[in-house]
Amino acid sequence: MQNRASRTAEQVALFRALETARGHDRVFDDPLAVRFLHGGYRVLARAARVRPVGLRLSRFIDRRWPGPRPSAVARTRLIDDLVGEALAHGARQVLLLGAGYDSRAYRLPGIDRAAVFEADHPATQAVKRRLVRGAVRPERRRHVHYVPVDLLREDLGDALLAAGFAALEPTVVVWEGVTNYLSEPAVDATLRRLASLTATGSSLIFTYVDRRVLDGSLDAGNWPAAVRRAGEPWTFGFDPATLPAYVAARGLRLALDMSTRDAAVRYLEPLGRDENAATFYRVARAEIQ
Ligand SMILES: C[S@@+](CC[C@H](N)C(=O)[O-])C[C@H]1O[C@@H](n2cnc3c(N)ncnc32)[C@H](O)[C@@H]1O
């Protein structure tokens, strides 16, 4: 992964583009997602604008790779809502950590009143920046600051402060789809750095996989094999039972821990959508104490 843009980030963008193409029963609208796609993915996302084609495509993906698409869709909507709540409660900075092709900086209402920092591995960020320059007018991206950082090798705090991140400001951090690609020391160091860098009451929203998936004691179907083939194997997970104590030891209080399956029950089921999101893929929110 180190020398090329993240393949899994592009896959998530494909899932968001397919969701956006659904029309009336979509759970978010991410018009930029298709702009981040290359080659075959872009062709698929364009074809999906014809609704029956899009629905068939999603069903095909879900049969072939059960879990990732609806899990990404449900987590995206849940995190959109959590970021919206944090902004409504006074967050003045947004940190998208491992931002990939997340387009929240350009699509969430009111987010442009905050300073948005997109931190990501340099290889993915370089591609994202180029694509955003071609798709978003300069006045719509003035609030966005890019921070290239390899969380396995560099200090996040130094990189953020050098980019103008204000220490101890009320902040909402989104760390979506990333912890599972890191190491325990990198996750530990990142949590401690975020706790010391942001104001009390700031929110850290993060996703994780149940660590029993990593040793095979919890079945995750062919999803782990698919990310391995993409060159981005899962290397880290949390135990949901010990997560509250783990974050408490790092100065955070766990306020939410929800499976993407439960997020799908909340957002997809009321629209008559029965799509199988994973119980082992989870969204958490912690508050800085
Ligand atoms: C599955 S993508 C998720 C992207 C985005 N957060 C989203 O949900 O759309 C994983 C992201 O983690 C980032 N990542 C993986 N390892 C990293 C590292 N060592 N340092 C910084 N970012 C990393 C990748 O660059 C990629 O953007």
CSV table of C-alpha atoms and ligand atoms in Angstrom, one decimal:
chain,number,residue,atom,x,y,z
A,1,MET,CA,0.0,0.0,0.0
A,2,GLN,CA,2.8,2.4,0.9
A,3,ASN,CA,3.8,3.5,-2.7
A,4,ARG,CA,0.4,3.6,-4.3
A,5,ALA,CA,-3.0,5.1,-3.5
A,6,SER,CA,-5.2,2.9,-1.3
A,7,ARG,CA,-7.3,0.4,-3.2
A,8,THR,CA,-9.7,-0.1,-0.3
A,9,ALA,CA,-10.3,3.7,-0.2
A,10,GLU,CA,-11.3,3.5,-3.8
A,11,GLN,CA,-13.6,0.6,-3.1
A,12,VAL,CA,-15.4,2.6,-0.4
A,13,ALA,CA,-15.8,5.4,-2.9
A,14,LEU,CA,-17.3,2.9,-5.3
A,15,PHE,CA,-19.9,1.8,-2.7
A,16,ARG,CA,-20.7,5.5,-2.0
A,17,ALA,CA,-21.1,6.2,-5.7
A,18,LEU,CA,-23.5,3.3,-6.0
A,19,GLU,CA,-25.5,4.4,-3.0
A,20,THR,CA,-25.7,8.0,-4.4
A,21,ALA,CA,-26.9,6.6,-7.8
A,22,ARG,CA,-29.9,4.8,-6.1
A,23,GLY,CA,-31.9,8.0,-6.0
A,24,HIS,CA,-35.0,8.2,-3.8
A,25,ASP,CA,-34.1,5.5,-1.2
A,26,ARG,CA,-30.4,6.4,-0.7
A,27,VAL,CA,-29.2,7.2,2.8
A,28,PHE,CA,-26.7,9.9,1.7
A,29,ASP,CA,-25.8,11.9,-1.4
A,30,ASP,CA,-22.1,11.9,-2.2
A,31,PRO,CA,-21.8,13.3,-5.7
A,32,LEU,CA,-18.0,13.5,-5.6
A,33,ALA,CA,-17.6,9.8,-5.0
A,34,VAL,CA,-17.7,8.9,-8.7
A,35,ARG,CA,-15.0,11.5,-9.4
A,36,PHE,CA,-12.5,9.5,-7.3
A,37,LEU,CA,-13.0,6.3,-9.3
A,38,HIS,CA,-10.8,5.0,-12.1
A,39,GLY,CA,-11.2,2.6,-15.0
A,40,GLY,CA,-13.8,-0.2,-14.4
A,41,TYR,CA,-15.0,1.3,-11.1
A,42,ARG,CA,-16.0,4.5,-12.8
A,43,VAL,CA,-17.7,2.7,-15.6
A,44,LEU,CA,-19.7,0.6,-13.0
A,45,ALA,CA,-20.7,3.7,-11.0
A,46,ARG,CA,-21.9,5.5,-14.2
A,47,ALA,CA,-23.9,2.5,-15.3
A,48,ALA,CA,-25.5,2.4,-11.9
A,49,ARG,CA,-27.2,5.7,-12.6
A,50,VAL,CA,-29.8,3.6,-14.4
A,51,ARG,CA,-31.6,2.4,-11.3
A,52,PRO,CA,-32.3,-1.3,-12.2
A,53,VAL,CA,-28.7,-1.7,-13.3
A,54,GLY,CA,-27.4,-0.1,-10.0
A,55,LEU,CA,-29.6,-2.3,-7.9
A,56,ARG,CA,-28.5,-5.4,-9.8
A,57,LEU,CA,-24.9,-4.4,-9.4
A,58,SER,CA,-25.2,-3.9,-5.6
A,59,ARG,CA,-26.9,-7.3,-5.3
A,60,PHE,CA,-24.1,-8.9,-7.3
A,61,ILE,CA,-21.4,-7.3,-5.1
A,62,ASP,CA,-23.3,-8.4,-1.9
A,63,ARG,CA,-23.6,-12.0,-3.1
A,64,ARG,CA,-19.9,-12.2,-4.2
A,65,TRP,CA,-18.5,-10.3,-1.2
A,66,PRO,CA,-21.2,-10.3,1.6
A,67,GLY,CA,-20.9,-7.4,4.0
A,68,PRO,CA,-18.5,-4.7,2.8
A,69,ARG,CA,-20.9,-2.6,0.7
A,70,PRO,CA,-23.9,-2.3,3.1
A,71,SER,CA,-21.4,-1.9,6.1
A,72,ALA,CA,-19.7,1.0,4.3
A,73,VAL,CA,-23.1,2.6,3.4
A,74,ALA,CA,-24.5,2.3,7.0
A,75,ARG,CA,-21.3,3.5,8.6
A,76,THR,CA,-21.1,6.5,6.3
A,77,ARG,CA,-24.6,7.7,7.2
A,78,LEU,CA,-24.1,7.1,10.9
A,79,ILE,CA,-20.8,9.0,10.9
A,80,ASP,CA,-22.4,11.8,8.8
A,81,ASP,CA,-25.0,12.2,11.6
A,82,LEU,CA,-22.4,12.0,14.4
A,83,VAL,CA,-20.3,14.7,12.7
A,84,GLY,CA,-23.4,16.9,12.2
A,85,GLU,CA,-24.1,16.6,15.9
A,86,ALA,CA,-20.6,17.5,16.9
A,87,LEU,CA,-20.7,20.6,14.6
A,88,ALA,CA,-24.0,21.6,16.1
A,89,HIS,CA,-22.4,21.2,19.6
A,90,GLY,CA,-19.6,23.7,18.7
A,91,ALA,CA,-16.8,21.7,17.1
A,92,ARG,CA,-14.6,24.2,15.3
A,93,GLN,CA,-12.2,21.8,13.8
A,94,VAL,CA,-12.8,18.6,11.9
A,95,LEU,CA,-10.0,16.1,11.5
A,96,LEU,CA,-10.5,13.4,8.8
A,97,LEU,CA,-7.8,10.9,9.8
A,98,GLY,CA,-7.0,8.4,7.0
A,99,ALA,CA,-9.4,10.5,4.9
A,100,GLY,CA,-9.1,8.4,1.7
A,101,TYR,CA,-11.9,9.6,-0.6
A,102,ASP,CA,-14.1,10.9,2.1
A,103,SER,CA,-15.9,14.0,0.7
A,104,ARG,CA,-17.5,15.2,3.9
A,105,ALA,CA,-15.4,18.4,3.8
A,106,TYR,CA,-17.4,19.4,0.7
A,107,ARG,CA,-20.9,17.9,1.3
A,108,LEU,CA,-21.9,18.1,5.0
A,109,PRO,CA,-24.0,21.2,5.7
A,110,GLY,CA,-22.1,23.9,7.7
A,111,ILE,CA,-18.8,22.0,7.8
A,112,ASP,CA,-17.2,24.9,5.9
A,113,ARG,CA,-17.6,27.0,9.0
A,114,ALA,CA,-15.0,24.7,10.6
A,115,ALA,CA,-11.4,24.2,9.7
A,116,VAL,CA,-11.1,20.8,8.1
A,117,PHE,CA,-7.9,18.8,8.3
A,118,GLU,CA,-7.5,15.8,6.0
A,119,ALA,CA,-4.7,13.6,7.2
A,120,ASP,CA,-3.8,10.6,5.1
A,121,HIS,CA,-0.9,8.5,3.9
A,122,PRO,CA,1.0,10.6,1.3
A,123,ALA,CA,0.4,8.1,-1.5
A,124,THR,CA,-3.4,8.3,-1.3
A,125,GLN,CA,-3.5,12.0,-0.4
A,126,ALA,CA,-1.6,13.0,-3.5
A,127,VAL,CA,-4.2,11.3,-5.7
A,128,LYS,CA,-7.1,12.7,-3.7
A,129,ARG,CA,-5.7,16.3,-3.9
A,130,ARG,CA,-5.3,16.1,-7.7
A,131,LEU,CA,-8.8,14.8,-8.1
A,132,VAL,CA,-10.4,17.4,-5.8
A,133,ARG,CA,-8.6,20.2,-7.6
A,134,GLY,CA,-10.3,19.1,-10.8
A,135,ALA,CA,-13.8,18.7,-9.2
A,136,VAL,CA,-14.2,21.4,-6.5
A,137,ARG,CA,-14.0,25.1,-7.0
A,138,PRO,CA,-11.2,26.8,-5.0
A,139,GLU,CA,-13.7,28.9,-2.9
A,140,ARG,CA,-15.4,25.6,-1.8
A,141,ARG,CA,-12.2,24.1,-0.6
A,142,ARG,CA,-10.6,27.1,1.3
A,143,HIS,CA,-11.5,25.6,4.7
A,144,VAL,CA,-9.6,22.3,3.9
A,145,HIS,CA,-6.0,21.7,4.9
A,146,TYR,CA,-4.1,18.6,3.8
A,147,VAL,CA,-1.7,16.8,6.1
A,148,PRO,CA,0.3,14.0,4.6
A,149,VAL,CA,1.3,11.5,7.4
A,150,ASP,CA,2.2,7.9,7.7
A,151,LEU,CA,0.6,6.9,11.0
A,152,LEU,CA,2.9,3.8,11.2
A,153,ARG,CA,6.1,6.0,11.0
A,154,GLU,CA,5.4,9.6,11.8
A,155,ASP,CA,4.1,11.7,14.7
A,156,LEU,CA,0.5,12.8,14.0
A,157,GLY,CA,0.7,15.7,16.4
A,158,ASP,CA,3.8,17.3,14.8
A,159,ALA,CA,2.3,16.9,11.3
A,160,LEU,CA,-1.0,18.5,12.4
A,161,LEU,CA,0.5,21.4,14.3
A,162,ALA,CA,2.8,22.2,11.3
A,163,ALA,CA,-0.4,22.3,9.1
A,164,GLY,CA,-2.1,24.9,11.4
A,165,PHE,CA,-4.2,22.6,13.5
A,166,ALA,CA,-5.1,24.5,16.7
A,167,ALA,CA,-4.3,22.6,19.9
A,168,LEU,CA,-7.1,22.4,22.5
A,169,GLU,CA,-9.9,23.6,20.1
A,170,PRO,CA,-13.2,21.8,20.2
A,171,THR,CA,-12.7,19.2,17.5
A,172,VAL,CA,-14.4,16.2,15.9
A,173,VAL,CA,-12.2,13.5,14.6
A,174,VAL,CA,-13.3,10.9,12.0
A,175,TRP,CA,-11.0,7.9,11.9
A,176,GLU,CA,-13.1,5.7,9.5
A,177,GLY,CA,-11.9,2.4,8.0
A,178,VAL,CA,-8.4,2.9,9.2
A,179,THR,CA,-7.5,1.3,12.6
A,180,ASN,CA,-7.8,-2.2,11.1
A,181,TYR,CA,-4.8,-1.4,8.8
A,182,LEU,CA,-2.5,-0.1,11.6
A,183,SER,CA,-0.5,-1.7,14.4
A,184,GLU,CA,-1.3,-1.7,18.2
A,185,PRO,CA,1.5,0.8,18.9
A,186,ALA,CA,0.3,3.2,16.1
A,187,VAL,CA,-3.3,3.0,17.4
A,188,ASP,CA,-2.1,3.6,21.0
A,189,ALA,CA,0.1,6.5,20.0
A,190,THR,CA,-2.6,8.1,17.8
A,191,LEU,CA,-5.3,7.9,20.6
A,192,ARG,CA,-2.9,9.4,23.2
A,193,ARG,CA,-1.9,12.2,20.8
A,194,LEU,CA,-5.5,13.1,19.9
A,195,ALA,CA,-6.5,13.1,23.6
A,196,SER,CA,-3.7,15.6,24.4
A,197,LEU,CA,-4.2,17.8,21.3
A,198,THR,CA,-8.0,18.4,21.4
A,199,ALA,CA,-10.3,20.2,23.9
A,200,THR,CA,-12.2,18.4,26.6
A,201,GLY,CA,-15.5,17.3,25.2
A,202,SER,CA,-14.1,16.8,21.6
A,203,SER,CA,-15.4,13.7,19.8
A,204,LEU,CA,-13.4,10.9,18.3
A,205,ILE,CA,-15.4,8.8,15.9
A,206,PHE,CA,-13.7,5.7,14.8
A,207,THR,CA,-14.4,2.3,13.2
A,208,TYR,CA,-12.8,-1.0,14.1
A,209,VAL,CA,-13.1,-4.7,13.4
A,210,ASP,CA,-13.8,-7.1,16.3
A,211,ARG,CA,-10.4,-8.6,16.9
A,212,ARG,CA,-11.7,-12.1,16.9
A,213,VAL,CA,-12.0,-11.8,13.2
A,214,LEU,CA,-8.2,-11.5,13.0
A,215,ASP,CA,-7.5,-14.9,14.7
A,216,GLY,CA,-10.3,-16.6,12.8
A,217,SER,CA,-12.5,-17.2,15.9
A,218,LEU,CA,-15.2,-15.0,14.4
A,219,ASP,CA,-16.3,-15.7,10.9
A,220,ALA,CA,-16.1,-12.7,8.5
A,221,GLY,CA,-16.7,-14.6,5.3
A,222,ASN,CA,-14.4,-13.7,2.4
A,223,TRP,CA,-14.0,-10.1,3.4
A,224,PRO,CA,-10.5,-10.5,5.1
A,225,ALA,CA,-9.3,-12.4,2.0
A,226,ALA,CA,-10.5,-9.7,-0.3
A,227,VAL,CA,-8.6,-6.9,1.5
A,228,ARG,CA,-5.5,-9.1,1.7
A,229,ARG,CA,-5.7,-9.5,-2.1
A,230,ALA,CA,-6.0,-5.7,-2.4
A,231,GLY,CA,-2.6,-5.6,-0.6
A,232,GLU,CA,-4.2,-4.1,2.5
A,233,PRO,CA,-4.6,-6.9,5.1
A,234,TRP,CA,-6.4,-6.3,8.4
A,235,THR,CA,-3.7,-6.1,11.1
A,236,PHE,CA,-5.5,-4.7,14.1
A,237,GLY,CA,-8.8,-5.1,15.9
A,238,PHE,CA,-10.4,-4.3,19.3
A,239,ASP,CA,-12.3,-6.5,21.7
A,240,PRO,CA,-15.6,-4.7,22.2
A,241,ALA,CA,-15.8,-6.0,25.8
A,242,THR,CA,-12.5,-4.3,26.8
A,243,LEU,CA,-12.8,-1.2,24.5
A,244,PRO,CA,-14.3,1.1,27.2
A,245,ALA,CA,-11.3,0.4,29.6
A,246,TYR,CA,-8.8,0.7,26.7
A,247,VAL,CA,-10.0,4.2,25.7
A,248,ALA,CA,-10.4,5.3,29.3
A,249,ALA,CA,-6.7,4.5,30.0
A,250,ARG,CA,-6.0,7.0,27.2
A,251,GLY,CA,-8.1,9.8,28.5
A,252,LEU,CA,-11.4,9.1,26.6
A,253,ARG,CA,-14.9,8.0,27.5
A,254,LEU,CA,-16.6,5.6,25.2
A,255,ALA,CA,-20.0,7.1,24.3
A,256,LEU,CA,-21.2,4.8,21.5
A,257,ASP,CA,-20.2,1.4,20.1
A,258,MET,CA,-22.5,0.2,17.4
A,259,SER,CA,-22.2,-2.5,14.8
A,260,THR,CA,-22.7,-1.6,11.2
A,261,ARG,CA,-25.5,-4.2,11.2
A,262,ASP,CA,-27.4,-2.1,13.9
A,263,ALA,CA,-26.6,1.0,11.8
A,264,ALA,CA,-28.2,-0.7,8.8
A,265,VAL,CA,-31.3,-1.5,11.0
A,266,ARG,CA,-31.5,2.2,11.9
A,267,TYR,CA,-31.0,3.6,8.4
A,268,LEU,CA,-31.7,1.1,5.7
A,269,GLU,CA,-34.6,-1.0,7.2
A,270,PRO,CA,-37.1,1.9,7.5
A,271,LEU,CA,-36.6,2.3,3.7
A,272,GLY,CA,-37.5,-1.3,3.2
A,273,ARG,CA,-33.9,-2.2,2.5
A,274,ASP,CA,-32.8,-5.6,3.8
A,275,GLU,CA,-29.0,-5.5,3.3
A,276,ASN,CA,-26.6,-7.6,5.3
A,277,ALA,CA,-24.1,-5.3,7.1
A,278,ALA,CA,-21.6,-6.9,9.4
A,279,THR,CA,-21.9,-7.2,13.2
A,280,PHE,CA,-18.1,-7.4,13.6
A,281,TYR,CA,-17.5,-4.1,11.8
A,282,ARG,CA,-18.2,-1.4,14.3
A,283,VAL,CA,-18.5,2.4,14.7
A,284,ALA,CA,-17.5,3.9,18.0
A,285,ARG,CA,-17.6,7.4,19.4
A,286,ALA,CA,-15.4,8.5,22.3
A,287,GLU,CA,-15.2,11.8,24.1
A,288,ILE,CA,-12.0,13.5,25.2
A,289,GLN,CA,-12.1,13.8,29.0
B,1,LIG,C1,-10.5,1.9,3.7
B,1,LIG,S1,-9.7,3.4,3.4
B,1,LIG,C2,-10.8,4.5,4.3
B,1,LIG,C3,-10.8,5.9,3.8
B,1,LIG,C4,-11.8,6.8,4.4
B,1,LIG,N1,-11.6,7.1,5.8
B,1,LIG,C5,-13.2,6.4,4.1
B,1,LIG,O1,-13.8,5.8,5.0
B,1,LIG,O2,-13.6,6.6,3.0
B,1,LIG,C6,-8.3,3.3,4.5
B,1,LIG,C7,-7.5,4.6,4.6
B,1,LIG,O3,-6.5,4.4,5.6
B,1,LIG,C8,-5.3,5.1,5.2
B,1,LIG,N2,-4.2,4.5,5.8
B,1,LIG,C9,-3.8,3.2,5.9
B,1,LIG,N3,-2.6,3.0,6.5
B,1,LIG,C10,-2.2,4.3,6.8
B,1,LIG,C11,-1.0,4.8,7.5
B,1,LIG,N4,-0.1,4.0,7.9
B,1,LIG,N5,-1.0,6.1,7.7
B,1,LIG,C12,-1.9,7.0,7.2
B,1,LIG,N6,-3.1,6.5,6.6
B,1,LIG,C13,-3.2,5.2,6.4
B,1,LIG,C14,-5.3,4.9,3.7
B,1,LIG,O4,-4.5,5.8,3.0
B,1,LIG,C15,-6.8,5.0,3.3
B,1,LIG,O5,-7.1,6.4,3.0
